[in-house]
XYZ file of C-alpha atoms in Angstrom:
701
model
C -160.247 -56.094 105.519
C -160.176 -57.058 101.835
C -160.467 -60.767 100.957
C -157.058 -60.737 99.233
C -155.392 -59.340 102.359
C -157.200 -61.853 104.594
C -156.069 -64.741 102.392
C -152.469 -63.487 102.334
C -152.483 -63.083 106.111
C -153.848 -66.613 106.563
C -151.093 -68.038 104.370
C -148.430 -66.127 106.299
C -149.742 -67.401 109.632
C -150.034 -70.980 108.345
C -146.420 -70.837 107.190
C -145.333 -69.346 110.522
C -147.025 -72.197 112.391
C -145.564 -74.969 110.235
C -142.056 -73.706 109.555
C -141.289 -71.856 112.784
C -143.497 -73.023 115.660
C -143.580 -76.713 114.729
C -140.378 -77.316 112.748
C -138.016 -74.829 114.428
C -139.324 -74.636 117.994
C -140.731 -78.159 118.294
C -144.204 -77.118 119.490
C -146.659 -80.009 118.883
C -149.164 -79.131 116.149
C -152.181 -80.210 118.216
C -151.270 -77.715 120.939
C -151.578 -74.816 118.471
C -154.952 -73.357 117.504
C -155.295 -70.766 114.759
C -158.331 -68.554 114.210
C -160.836 -70.693 116.104
C -163.858 -69.128 117.805
C -163.810 -69.297 121.597
C -167.114 -67.408 121.995
C -167.473 -68.143 125.700
C -164.210 -66.308 126.370
C -163.814 -63.503 123.828
C -167.232 -63.268 122.205
C -167.257 -62.546 118.482
C -163.666 -61.283 118.534
C -161.787 -64.524 118.045
C -158.112 -64.728 119.055
C -155.699 -65.327 116.181
C -153.164 -67.763 117.596
C -153.269 -69.794 120.790
C -150.715 -72.238 122.219
C -151.658 -74.426 125.183
C -150.016 -76.985 127.438
C -152.628 -79.533 126.322
C -153.790 -80.748 122.921
C -156.987 -79.364 121.376
C -159.583 -81.894 120.199
C -162.326 -79.444 119.210
C -164.420 -80.153 122.305
C -162.124 -79.281 125.235
C -162.323 -75.486 124.985
C -162.216 -74.863 128.733
C -159.331 -77.251 129.379
C -157.371 -75.799 126.457
C -157.824 -72.193 127.652
C -157.214 -73.121 131.294
C -153.781 -74.417 130.257
C -153.056 -71.569 127.832
C -149.357 -70.694 127.505
C -149.373 -68.098 124.732
C -151.837 -65.866 122.883
C -150.799 -63.826 119.822
C -152.562 -61.450 117.435
C -151.175 -62.048 113.940
C -150.837 -59.667 110.999
C -149.526 -60.104 107.490
C -145.822 -59.661 106.635
C -146.588 -56.288 105.028
C -147.495 -54.915 108.463
C -144.601 -53.037 110.065
C -143.894 -52.748 113.782
C -145.663 -49.682 115.145
C -147.915 -48.938 112.170
C -151.698 -48.719 112.327
C -152.327 -52.470 111.878
C -149.742 -53.290 114.530
C -151.337 -50.844 116.985
C -154.756 -52.314 116.226
C -153.465 -55.805 117.022
C -151.941 -54.487 120.249
C -155.294 -52.974 121.268
C -157.043 -56.280 120.591
C -154.441 -58.077 122.684
C -154.977 -55.726 125.622
C -158.728 -56.448 125.398
C -158.689 -60.225 124.808
C -155.796 -61.401 127.011
C -157.631 -60.794 130.345
C -160.658 -62.674 128.997
C -158.420 -65.609 128.156
C -156.824 -65.445 131.605
C -153.271 -65.110 130.357
C -150.855 -62.524 131.859
C -149.080 -61.693 128.575
C -149.808 -61.599 124.853
C -147.951 -61.181 121.590
C -148.267 -59.281 118.332
C -146.599 -60.661 115.208
C -146.273 -59.791 111.529
C -144.944 -63.346 110.967
C -141.396 -61.950 110.851
C -141.082 -60.080 114.159
C -143.001 -60.877 117.350
C -143.240 -58.671 120.430
C -144.690 -59.840 123.749
C -146.443 -57.506 126.173
C -147.486 -57.637 129.822
C -151.301 -57.853 129.976
C -151.567 -55.696 133.089
C -149.453 -52.707 132.042
C -149.042 -53.198 128.285
C -145.245 -52.929 128.406
C -142.882 -55.136 126.390
C -141.460 -58.193 128.133
C -137.738 -58.878 128.456
C -135.876 -62.083 129.304
C -132.921 -61.400 131.610
C -132.955 -57.801 130.429
C -133.183 -58.542 126.679
C -136.334 -57.613 124.773
C -138.169 -60.503 123.082
C -138.652 -60.154 119.341
C -139.357 -63.786 118.375
C -141.564 -66.718 119.350
C -140.147 -68.900 122.126
C -140.165 -72.575 123.089
C -142.913 -74.070 125.271
C -140.470 -74.256 128.194
C -139.887 -70.509 127.989
C -143.610 -69.747 127.712
C -144.229 -71.845 130.845
C -141.582 -69.894 132.747
C -142.951 -66.504 131.590
C -146.488 -67.452 132.611
C -145.323 -68.788 135.977
C -143.344 -65.632 136.777
C -146.167 -63.294 135.723
C -148.806 -65.278 137.614
C -146.684 -64.682 140.718
C -145.834 -61.051 139.874
C -148.407 -59.677 137.352
C -146.757 -56.284 136.783
C -143.262 -57.675 136.121
C -141.764 -57.032 132.680
C -138.264 -58.538 133.087
C -138.433 -62.313 133.386
C -135.376 -63.816 135.074
C -134.350 -67.210 133.716
C -131.684 -69.774 134.499
C -128.800 -70.444 132.146
C -130.379 -73.611 130.655
C -133.567 -71.845 129.629
C -131.787 -68.706 128.465
C -129.551 -70.757 126.176
C -132.577 -72.391 124.599
C -134.065 -68.936 123.981
C -130.968 -67.741 122.167
C -130.669 -70.905 120.131
C -134.331 -70.958 119.145
C -134.282 -67.327 118.052
C -131.017 -67.695 116.182
C -132.188 -70.865 114.420
C -135.269 -68.998 113.290
C -133.032 -66.273 111.834
C -130.990 -68.926 110.038
C -134.226 -70.282 108.602
C -134.982 -66.796 107.288
C -131.499 -66.656 105.742
C -132.084 -70.026 104.117
C -135.175 -68.591 102.464
C -133.129 -65.717 101.023
C -130.397 -68.101 99.894
C -132.896 -69.866 97.642
C -132.709 -66.876 95.290
C -128.948 -67.139 94.769
C -126.680 -69.833 93.371
C -123.975 -70.372 95.991
C -122.398 -73.443 97.573
C -123.009 -74.622 101.137
C -119.547 -73.400 102.083
C -120.313 -69.962 100.653
C -123.620 -69.869 102.550
C -121.769 -70.598 105.782
C -119.049 -68.006 105.173
C -121.547 -65.354 104.071
C -123.666 -65.802 107.206
C -120.738 -65.892 109.629
C -118.860 -63.111 107.801
C -121.786 -60.701 107.996
C -122.361 -61.615 111.644
C -118.663 -60.897 112.277
C -119.086 -57.425 110.745
C -121.979 -56.737 113.102
C -119.995 -58.195 115.998
C -117.045 -55.872 115.330
C -119.233 -52.804 115.835
C -120.710 -54.130 119.081
C -117.223 -55.001 120.314
C -115.956 -51.493 119.462
C -118.857 -49.974 121.404
C -118.231 -52.162 124.458
C -114.473 -51.603 124.333
C -115.114 -47.859 123.759
C -112.902 -47.877 120.645
C -115.551 -46.835 118.126
C -114.341 -44.034 115.848
C -117.225 -42.014 114.405
C -114.994 -40.851 111.573
C -115.583 -44.297 110.041
C -118.709 -46.084 108.903
C -119.823 -49.196 110.758
C -122.337 -51.986 110.299
C -125.356 -50.053 111.593
C -124.773 -47.224 109.102
C -126.125 -49.566 106.464
C -129.662 -49.304 107.852
C -130.187 -46.024 106.013
C -129.879 -47.963 102.758
C -132.685 -50.412 103.418
C -135.763 -50.040 101.170
C -138.707 -48.036 102.497
C -142.022 -49.875 102.869
C -140.440 -53.012 101.448
C -140.147 -51.516 97.950
C -137.076 -52.332 95.854
C -134.603 -49.467 95.637
C -131.572 -50.245 93.442
C -129.740 -47.043 94.362
C -129.971 -47.765 98.081
C -129.012 -51.401 97.502
C -125.823 -50.374 95.688
C -124.936 -47.929 98.457
C -125.348 -50.667 101.072
C -123.077 -52.982 99.093
C -120.425 -50.273 98.713
C -120.555 -49.453 102.416
C -120.006 -53.100 103.364
C -117.121 -53.471 100.888
C -115.411 -50.382 102.335
C -116.053 -51.683 105.848
C -114.496 -55.057 104.960
C -111.422 -53.413 103.395
C -110.854 -51.359 106.545
C -111.126 -54.346 108.890
C -108.802 -56.460 106.731
C -106.002 -53.920 107.056
C -103.071 -54.703 109.298
C -103.486 -53.138 112.714
C -107.285 -53.234 112.722
C -107.300 -55.931 115.386
C -109.581 -57.952 113.143
C -107.030 -59.370 110.704
C -107.752 -62.944 111.783
C -111.177 -62.654 110.167
C -109.720 -61.369 106.883
C -110.058 -64.662 104.965
C -113.693 -65.035 105.918
C -114.428 -61.377 105.122
C -112.615 -61.721 101.794
C -115.053 -64.465 100.814
C -117.974 -62.164 101.682
C -116.437 -59.375 99.597
C -116.022 -61.683 96.589
C -119.661 -62.791 96.850
C -121.085 -59.259 96.868
C -118.621 -57.427 94.553
C -118.804 -56.658 90.839
C -121.487 -56.625 88.177
C -121.586 -60.442 88.161
C -121.733 -60.791 91.927
C -123.402 -64.001 93.114
C -125.253 -61.985 95.771
C -127.028 -59.100 94.071
C -127.384 -55.807 95.988
C -131.163 -56.164 96.451
C -130.754 -59.678 97.885
C -127.926 -58.369 100.073
C -130.377 -55.839 101.512
C -132.668 -58.648 102.681
C -129.796 -60.689 104.126
C -128.390 -57.593 105.863
C -131.794 -56.869 107.385
C -132.024 -60.392 108.866
C -128.511 -60.276 110.348
C -129.137 -56.773 111.704
C -132.299 -57.998 113.460
C -130.121 -60.389 115.500
C -128.717 -57.475 117.533
C -127.563 -57.406 120.214
C -125.275 -60.398 119.746
C -123.150 -59.762 122.839
C -124.207 -62.044 125.669
C -126.590 -64.069 123.473
C -125.045 -67.335 124.626
C -125.280 -69.801 121.749
C -122.754 -71.655 119.631
C -122.793 -69.645 116.414
C -120.744 -72.052 114.328
C -122.553 -75.175 115.476
C -125.916 -73.614 114.609
C -124.757 -72.368 111.185
C -123.223 -75.711 110.222
C -126.355 -77.557 111.365
C -128.453 -75.351 109.054
C -126.310 -75.076 105.932
C -123.591 -77.752 105.828
C -123.679 -81.016 103.902
C -123.015 -84.324 105.683
C -119.375 -84.285 104.569
C -118.908 -80.668 105.647
C -120.452 -81.483 109.032
C -118.093 -84.423 109.418
C -115.073 -82.247 108.587
C -116.299 -79.562 110.989
C -117.075 -82.096 113.716
C -113.455 -82.508 114.795
C -113.636 -78.951 116.201
C -117.195 -79.008 117.544
C -118.852 -80.344 120.701
C -122.645 -80.312 120.825
C -123.858 -77.529 123.110
C -126.062 -79.595 125.427
C -123.142 -81.931 126.184
C -120.690 -79.065 126.635
C -123.174 -77.354 128.954
C -123.930 -80.248 131.292
C -120.241 -81.241 131.485
C -119.351 -77.651 132.421
C -122.144 -77.647 135.015
C -120.808 -80.814 136.622
C -117.162 -79.718 136.582
C -117.850 -76.237 137.985
C -120.830 -76.947 140.257
C -118.875 -76.117 143.435
C -117.615 -72.785 142.074
C -120.743 -70.991 143.199
C -119.293 -67.865 144.866
C -116.919 -65.320 143.352
C -113.938 -64.719 145.601
C -111.694 -61.876 144.499
C -108.825 -63.355 146.511
C -108.974 -66.636 144.575
C -108.780 -66.090 140.820
C -109.459 -69.460 139.223
C -108.263 -70.265 135.697
C -110.256 -72.448 133.278
C -108.579 -73.755 130.133
C -109.260 -75.734 126.979
C -105.943 -76.503 125.225
C -107.748 -77.776 122.100
C -110.679 -75.381 122.061
C -111.904 -75.788 118.466
C -114.814 -73.367 118.135
C -114.858 -72.687 121.889
C -117.970 -74.633 122.859
C -116.534 -75.933 126.131
C -115.310 -72.477 127.157
C -118.515 -70.658 126.224
C -120.592 -73.068 128.292
C -118.156 -72.791 131.202
C -118.469 -68.999 131.005
C -122.262 -69.235 131.189
C -122.171 -71.691 134.080
C -119.810 -69.587 136.211
C -121.744 -66.406 135.492
C -125.007 -68.123 136.456
C -123.448 -69.575 139.609
C -122.151 -66.179 140.708
C -125.461 -64.541 139.885
C -127.392 -67.124 141.936
C -125.145 -66.512 144.955
C -125.401 -62.731 144.635
C -121.668 -62.329 143.954
C -121.837 -61.336 140.268
C -120.341 -57.888 140.895
C -118.699 -55.620 138.320
C -115.391 -57.026 139.519
C -116.639 -60.579 138.929
C -117.864 -59.660 135.448
C -114.469 -58.201 134.584
C -112.748 -61.290 135.957
C -114.883 -63.596 133.791
C -114.287 -61.463 130.725
C -110.546 -60.931 131.026
C -108.833 -63.268 133.470
C -110.654 -66.563 133.868
C -110.704 -68.366 130.502
C -107.829 -69.590 128.338
C -108.075 -71.307 124.971
C -105.573 -72.601 122.447
C -105.940 -74.328 119.124
C -103.515 -75.226 116.370
C -105.750 -73.671 113.694
C -105.955 -69.888 113.477
C -109.473 -69.982 112.023
C -110.634 -71.901 115.090
C -109.306 -69.181 117.387
C -111.279 -66.650 115.324
C -114.343 -68.821 115.821
C -113.682 -69.144 119.546
C -113.267 -65.392 119.994
C -116.529 -64.754 118.206
C -118.373 -67.442 120.183
C -116.912 -66.189 123.464
C -117.998 -62.663 122.628
C -121.534 -63.931 122.127
C -121.583 -65.075 125.766
C -119.762 -62.078 127.217
C -116.047 -62.291 126.418
C -114.522 -62.292 122.985
C -111.041 -60.944 122.964
C -108.781 -62.176 125.761
C -106.584 -65.230 126.287
C -107.490 -67.101 123.088
C -104.416 -67.883 120.995
C -103.231 -70.033 118.126
C -100.429 -72.512 118.866
C -99.633 -76.212 119.026
C -100.765 -77.343 122.473
C -98.329 -80.271 122.535
C -95.262 -78.454 121.149
C -95.847 -74.680 121.437
C -93.875 -72.499 119.052
C -94.816 -68.997 120.209
C -93.990 -67.094 123.418
C -97.646 -66.721 124.405
C -98.298 -70.393 123.742
C -95.310 -71.410 125.861
C -96.553 -69.200 128.682
C -100.090 -70.611 128.564
C -98.850 -74.199 128.414
C -96.607 -74.191 131.461
C -97.426 -77.027 133.825
C -99.296 -76.774 137.114
C -101.232 -73.536 136.516
C -104.931 -74.246 135.809
C -107.679 -74.917 138.322
C -109.975 -76.476 135.738
C -109.540 -78.015 132.310
C -112.514 -78.931 130.161
C -111.714 -80.272 126.732
C -112.610 -82.582 123.852
C -109.163 -83.175 122.326
C -108.501 -84.822 118.950
C -107.763 -88.535 118.846
C -106.160 -90.977 116.451
C -102.655 -91.387 115.066
C -100.398 -88.403 115.767
C -96.803 -87.331 115.206
C -95.805 -86.259 118.719
C -94.688 -88.762 121.336
C -96.860 -88.674 124.448
C -95.047 -87.278 127.499
C -95.090 -90.380 129.688
C -92.503 -93.005 130.654
C -95.026 -95.833 131.008
C -95.457 -96.453 127.262
C -94.371 -95.202 123.857
C -97.382 -93.817 122.048
C -98.023 -91.287 119.325
C -101.791 -91.537 119.812
C -103.176 -88.019 120.160
C -105.643 -88.976 122.895
C -102.728 -90.287 125.001
C -100.540 -87.236 124.376
C -103.332 -84.776 125.219
C -104.451 -86.699 128.306
C -100.918 -86.527 129.720
C -100.580 -82.854 128.793
C -103.907 -81.913 130.376
C -102.964 -83.595 133.651
C -99.651 -81.745 133.683
C -101.377 -78.401 133.086
C -103.550 -78.803 136.185
C -102.568 -77.466 139.568
C -102.452 -80.021 142.372
C -106.116 -80.384 143.474
C -107.177 -78.998 140.101
C -110.030 -80.744 138.289
C -110.584 -81.749 134.685
C -113.279 -83.089 132.396
C -111.714 -84.749 129.367
C -113.602 -86.486 126.561
C -111.718 -89.504 125.279
C -112.322 -92.527 123.033
C -112.772 -95.964 124.573
C -109.185 -97.139 123.949
C -107.876 -95.079 126.865
C -110.191 -97.018 129.177
C -109.922 -100.550 127.827
C -106.927 -101.070 125.501
C -104.727 -103.706 127.242
C -101.563 -101.938 126.030
C -102.665 -98.820 127.948
C -102.836 -100.605 131.311
C -99.801 -98.784 132.696
C -101.257 -95.455 131.517
C -104.439 -96.147 133.497
C -102.275 -97.121 136.471
C -100.408 -93.839 136.116
C -103.632 -91.808 135.969
C -104.917 -93.434 139.158
C -101.544 -92.820 140.820
C -101.328 -89.087 140.218
C -105.072 -88.366 140.101
C -108.317 -89.405 141.659
C -110.769 -90.405 138.949
C -114.017 -89.019 140.321
C -116.380 -90.175 137.595
C -116.527 -91.735 134.139
C -119.569 -91.063 131.991
C -120.286 -93.166 128.936
C -121.697 -91.070 126.082
C -123.968 -92.626 123.448
C -122.254 -93.972 120.339
C -123.969 -91.330 118.220
C -123.394 -88.447 120.648
C -121.448 -86.443 118.069
C -122.982 -87.876 114.877
C -123.022 -87.016 112.029
C -119.691 -85.342 112.825
C -118.144 -88.539 114.212
C -119.431 -91.910 115.411
C -116.491 -92.737 117.679
C -117.562 -94.153 121.061
C -116.491 -91.638 123.682
C -116.430 -91.094 127.428
C -116.118 -88.105 129.756
C -113.508 -88.612 132.474
C -113.716 -86.376 135.549
C -110.547 -86.351 137.628
C -108.794 -84.440 140.391
C -105.005 -84.119 140.258
C -103.440 -85.216 143.565
C -99.744 -85.347 142.668
C -97.419 -84.258 139.910
C -96.263 -86.996 137.574
C -92.819 -88.052 138.833
C -90.651 -90.986 137.845
C -87.685 -92.729 139.435
C -85.880 -95.109 137.092
C -88.925 -95.417 134.877
C -91.161 -96.357 137.815
C -94.109 -94.158 138.836
C -92.922 -92.723 142.139
C -96.411 -92.073 143.505
C -97.451 -95.661 142.798
C -94.387 -96.957 144.622
C -95.132 -94.877 147.725
C -98.655 -96.246 148.059
C -100.547 -93.208 146.786
C -102.593 -95.189 144.299
C -106.294 -94.275 144.222
C -108.406 -96.017 146.856
C -111.760 -94.219 146.521
C -114.488 -95.721 144.298
C -115.278 -94.296 140.853
C -118.817 -93.206 140.047
C -119.735 -94.531 136.622
C -122.799 -93.690 134.586
C -124.111 -94.619 131.140
C -126.066 -92.015 129.169
C -128.477 -93.901 126.940
C -130.598 -90.987 125.773
C -129.619 -87.418 124.911
C -132.739 -86.033 123.252
C -131.861 -87.238 119.757
C -132.523 -90.460 117.881
C -129.875 -93.077 118.613
C -128.703 -93.221 115.016
C -126.588 -91.117 112.686
C -129.751 -89.215 111.618
C -129.854 -87.455 115.023
C -133.296 -85.876 114.772
C -134.723 -84.537 118.096
C -137.118 -86.954 119.819
C -138.803 -84.432 122.162
C -140.504 -87.155 124.241
C -141.859 -85.933 127.618
C -143.971 -87.215 130.488
C -147.040 -85.558 132.027
C -144.916 -83.066 133.989
C -142.770 -82.148 130.943
C -139.712 -84.075 132.121
C -137.707 -85.453 129.215
C -138.276 -89.151 128.608
C -135.434 -89.481 126.137
C -132.936 -86.868 127.294
C -130.707 -87.186 130.352
C -128.480 -84.174 129.639
C -130.874 -81.232 129.132
C -132.776 -79.164 131.676
C -136.482 -78.389 131.301
C -139.390 -76.470 132.826
C -142.220 -78.399 134.436
C -145.952 -77.761 134.037
C -145.802 -75.029 136.676
C -142.993 -73.233 134.867
C -140.342 -74.181 137.427
C -136.894 -74.719 135.952
C -135.427 -78.155 136.558
C -131.880 -79.445 136.093
C -131.048 -82.361 133.813
C -131.407 -85.966 134.977
C -127.623 -86.390 134.828
C -127.056 -83.310 137.001
C -129.609 -84.508 139.565
C -128.032 -87.962 139.712
C -124.409 -86.786 139.723
C -122.239 -88.917 142.058
C -125.248 -90.027 144.102
C -127.308 -92.324 141.892
C -126.803 -96.096 142.186
C -129.251 -98.641 140.783
C -127.354 -101.841 141.612
C -130.294 -103.209 143.625
C -132.902 -102.458 140.980
C -132.063 -101.746 137.324
C -133.433 -98.516 135.841
C -136.337 -98.535 133.418
C -136.905 -96.212 130.467
C -138.204 -96.040 126.924
C -136.089 -95.918 123.788
C -136.602 -93.320 121.068
C -138.912 -95.904 119.438
C -141.023 -96.271 122.582
C -139.638 -99.683 123.573
C -139.304 -100.500 127.289
C -135.777 -101.136 128.587
C -134.546 -102.310 131.989
C -130.770 -102.066 132.549
C -128.329 -100.749 135.104
C -127.214 -97.172 134.455
C -124.977 -95.989 137.244
C -123.265 -96.474 140.544
C -120.008 -96.553 142.480
C -117.408 -99.099 141.418
C -115.012 -100.049 144.194
C -111.292 -99.850 143.478
C -110.734 -103.473 144.505
C -113.136 -104.486 141.743
C -111.167 -102.455 139.195
C -107.735 -103.680 140.318
C -108.923 -107.290 140.295
C -109.064 -106.955 136.523
C -105.658 -107.759 135.043
C -105.813 -104.735 132.718
C -107.378 -102.187 135.141
C -110.213 -101.711 132.660
C -112.261 -98.565 133.302
C -115.218 -99.025 130.943
C -118.545 -98.344 132.711
C -120.192 -100.995 130.545
C -117.877 -103.702 131.943
C -119.068 -103.104 135.487
C -122.607 -101.862 134.974
C -123.630 -104.120 132.088
C -121.288 -107.070 131.973
C -121.501 -109.029 128.758
C -123.062 -112.446 129.114
C -121.552 -114.829 126.500
C -123.983 -116.971 124.549
C -122.403 -120.416 124.471
C -123.511 -123.059 121.945
C -123.209 -126.833 122.260
C -121.077 -128.958 119.946
C -124.030 -130.179 117.874
C -125.269 -126.621 117.162
C -121.740 -125.525 116.302
C -121.278 -128.347 113.775
C -124.664 -127.625 112.160
C -123.711 -123.951 111.728
C -120.285 -124.982 110.442
C -121.785 -127.252 107.755
C -124.121 -124.459 106.601
C -121.177 -122.066 106.242
C -119.241 -124.711 104.252
C -122.180 -125.157 101.882
C -122.481 -121.406 101.290
C -118.740 -121.081 100.578
C -118.869 -124.044 98.183
C -121.816 -122.530 96.309
C -120.000 -119.206 95.902
C -116.856 -120.951 94.603
C -118.889 -122.988 92.085
C -120.530 -119.785 90.831
C -117.152 -118.100 90.381
C -115.838 -121.101 88.423
C -118.860 -120.999 86.123
C -118.298 -117.291 85.444
C -114.720 -118.011 84.381
């Protein structure tokens, strides 16, 4: 190999390691070894890229290889999948992998990465989907564990937690590639977001048409653009112009009335403006590269990640993220809350068709995670039949939002997990104006509600006789309870005022009269930062009665049906991100890979066994009243405080305001009293400082 090619390949691999493996996938740098001779294992033929479960110090060769999680042969970006260099790398992998004792290996050109079974040389799939990118360490542990147990297997089955991390990691890597292409064009953050999502929507439309069996071969679709990609990476202006023209025609067709895609017309119009005309911001040759990246994301259906959350994380400014945040719930929170709410729905029963709703669905994060949880539950119980799949796709989930663009987002996100076109509608969830909205918002019809409604000053009076309030969190809480069937369950995220504001005492009394509050989880202050820094809580409740009044008095309270069972309360201190508005991932683990600073995410242990989150494991069982819990902060500081337990109803009702804050009962505030002498000394100091400021102001005048 020529020196120039070797140098170029080395630079490509170094960039892959830094920008993808370390920055995107969070693999520790010291667990990655590149182009180091392991003579005792592979002789003179050194492996290109090794990733282990332990750090490499230059002297622990045997320990590093014994704990090997991934081995990859790397080629330069000019190498194409299937060409001579790729086949040569594959041959080397087949030869070296057994010597390294690893049951699979990869081949990469630093853009695309395939993984192969060492025993039979066939490509590996995850839950039926072929791998074409590097994965996280958790996923590599699972693959190795499964293949150690079944060496000839090529389809690795994974749980929903791990599969979601696969999709997110791969998609984030694709967004990183898009960011690289965006450097060549002068467009705003908003235009970057709309271009990425618009092109993905075009690809999505074709997949949807194929699944729905509505594809019409008389028309051109997204995939027809592949014929206009440059050959061998060489620039071809003629092909580039043809690709642009095809996409413009495609956009015009989908924007027409009756296409079934009109709701995406604004977004697609922005894409058209960016790529059209002689002065287009996105030139045809750059469009080719962007198209190629988006096309490599296929198939999108069933991918299972929050498209909009990922795109905004990559491209949006702080202000744009804050504006977007009112419609967005972070995926790992949405996932664990859905797991907890739906944990008992583990078997599909065709005679009992449950309905799950989010009346303020935003971008659909709560519904997409609920879809994944139910599908995983049915799959684990062996009841995920074709009938169950159809039920999940067409009958189970219902979403409303007041903004039409959010419904477009929800449909697209739902499609990415398996359902993208049913029961998602635009209307005002408090005062519906459309027939479909009125139908979906009739009381007493949903088995489950999972939602993160807006809060703050509103314009619609809350439907309750116990107080007059236009606060949106009050109005939506009342509406969500009404929407539930008797014995239906809900998970509702709410700000702290609902739980502690003295003027809301009668509202809390009403909730505990018509519902059983099963649990209240305190989320960290920065749970949704930088989108919002409002302190929030997740309330889990079961509706026991309809809300009835007699002369302004809560009937169920008067008849002695007030809640008597204790409430399980829990405080989440750590969620895998720094406890500040910066929100960078902490990634702290113990020796068995359990998260040290994340109570809401699952993980795989050293043996590659998938484990549920700490919160899921502790759900409605954990109580540390006899011995406070101990943990480390994101800065490594030791903390010892109470985190969770059951609070008896007599304790809650002994409080004059029926306060429901977990912190009040789990971490009561101890006032720091000062004596009179100390108070007077502090008072005199304050007087002196005020006097000095006043003198300075007088001198200025």
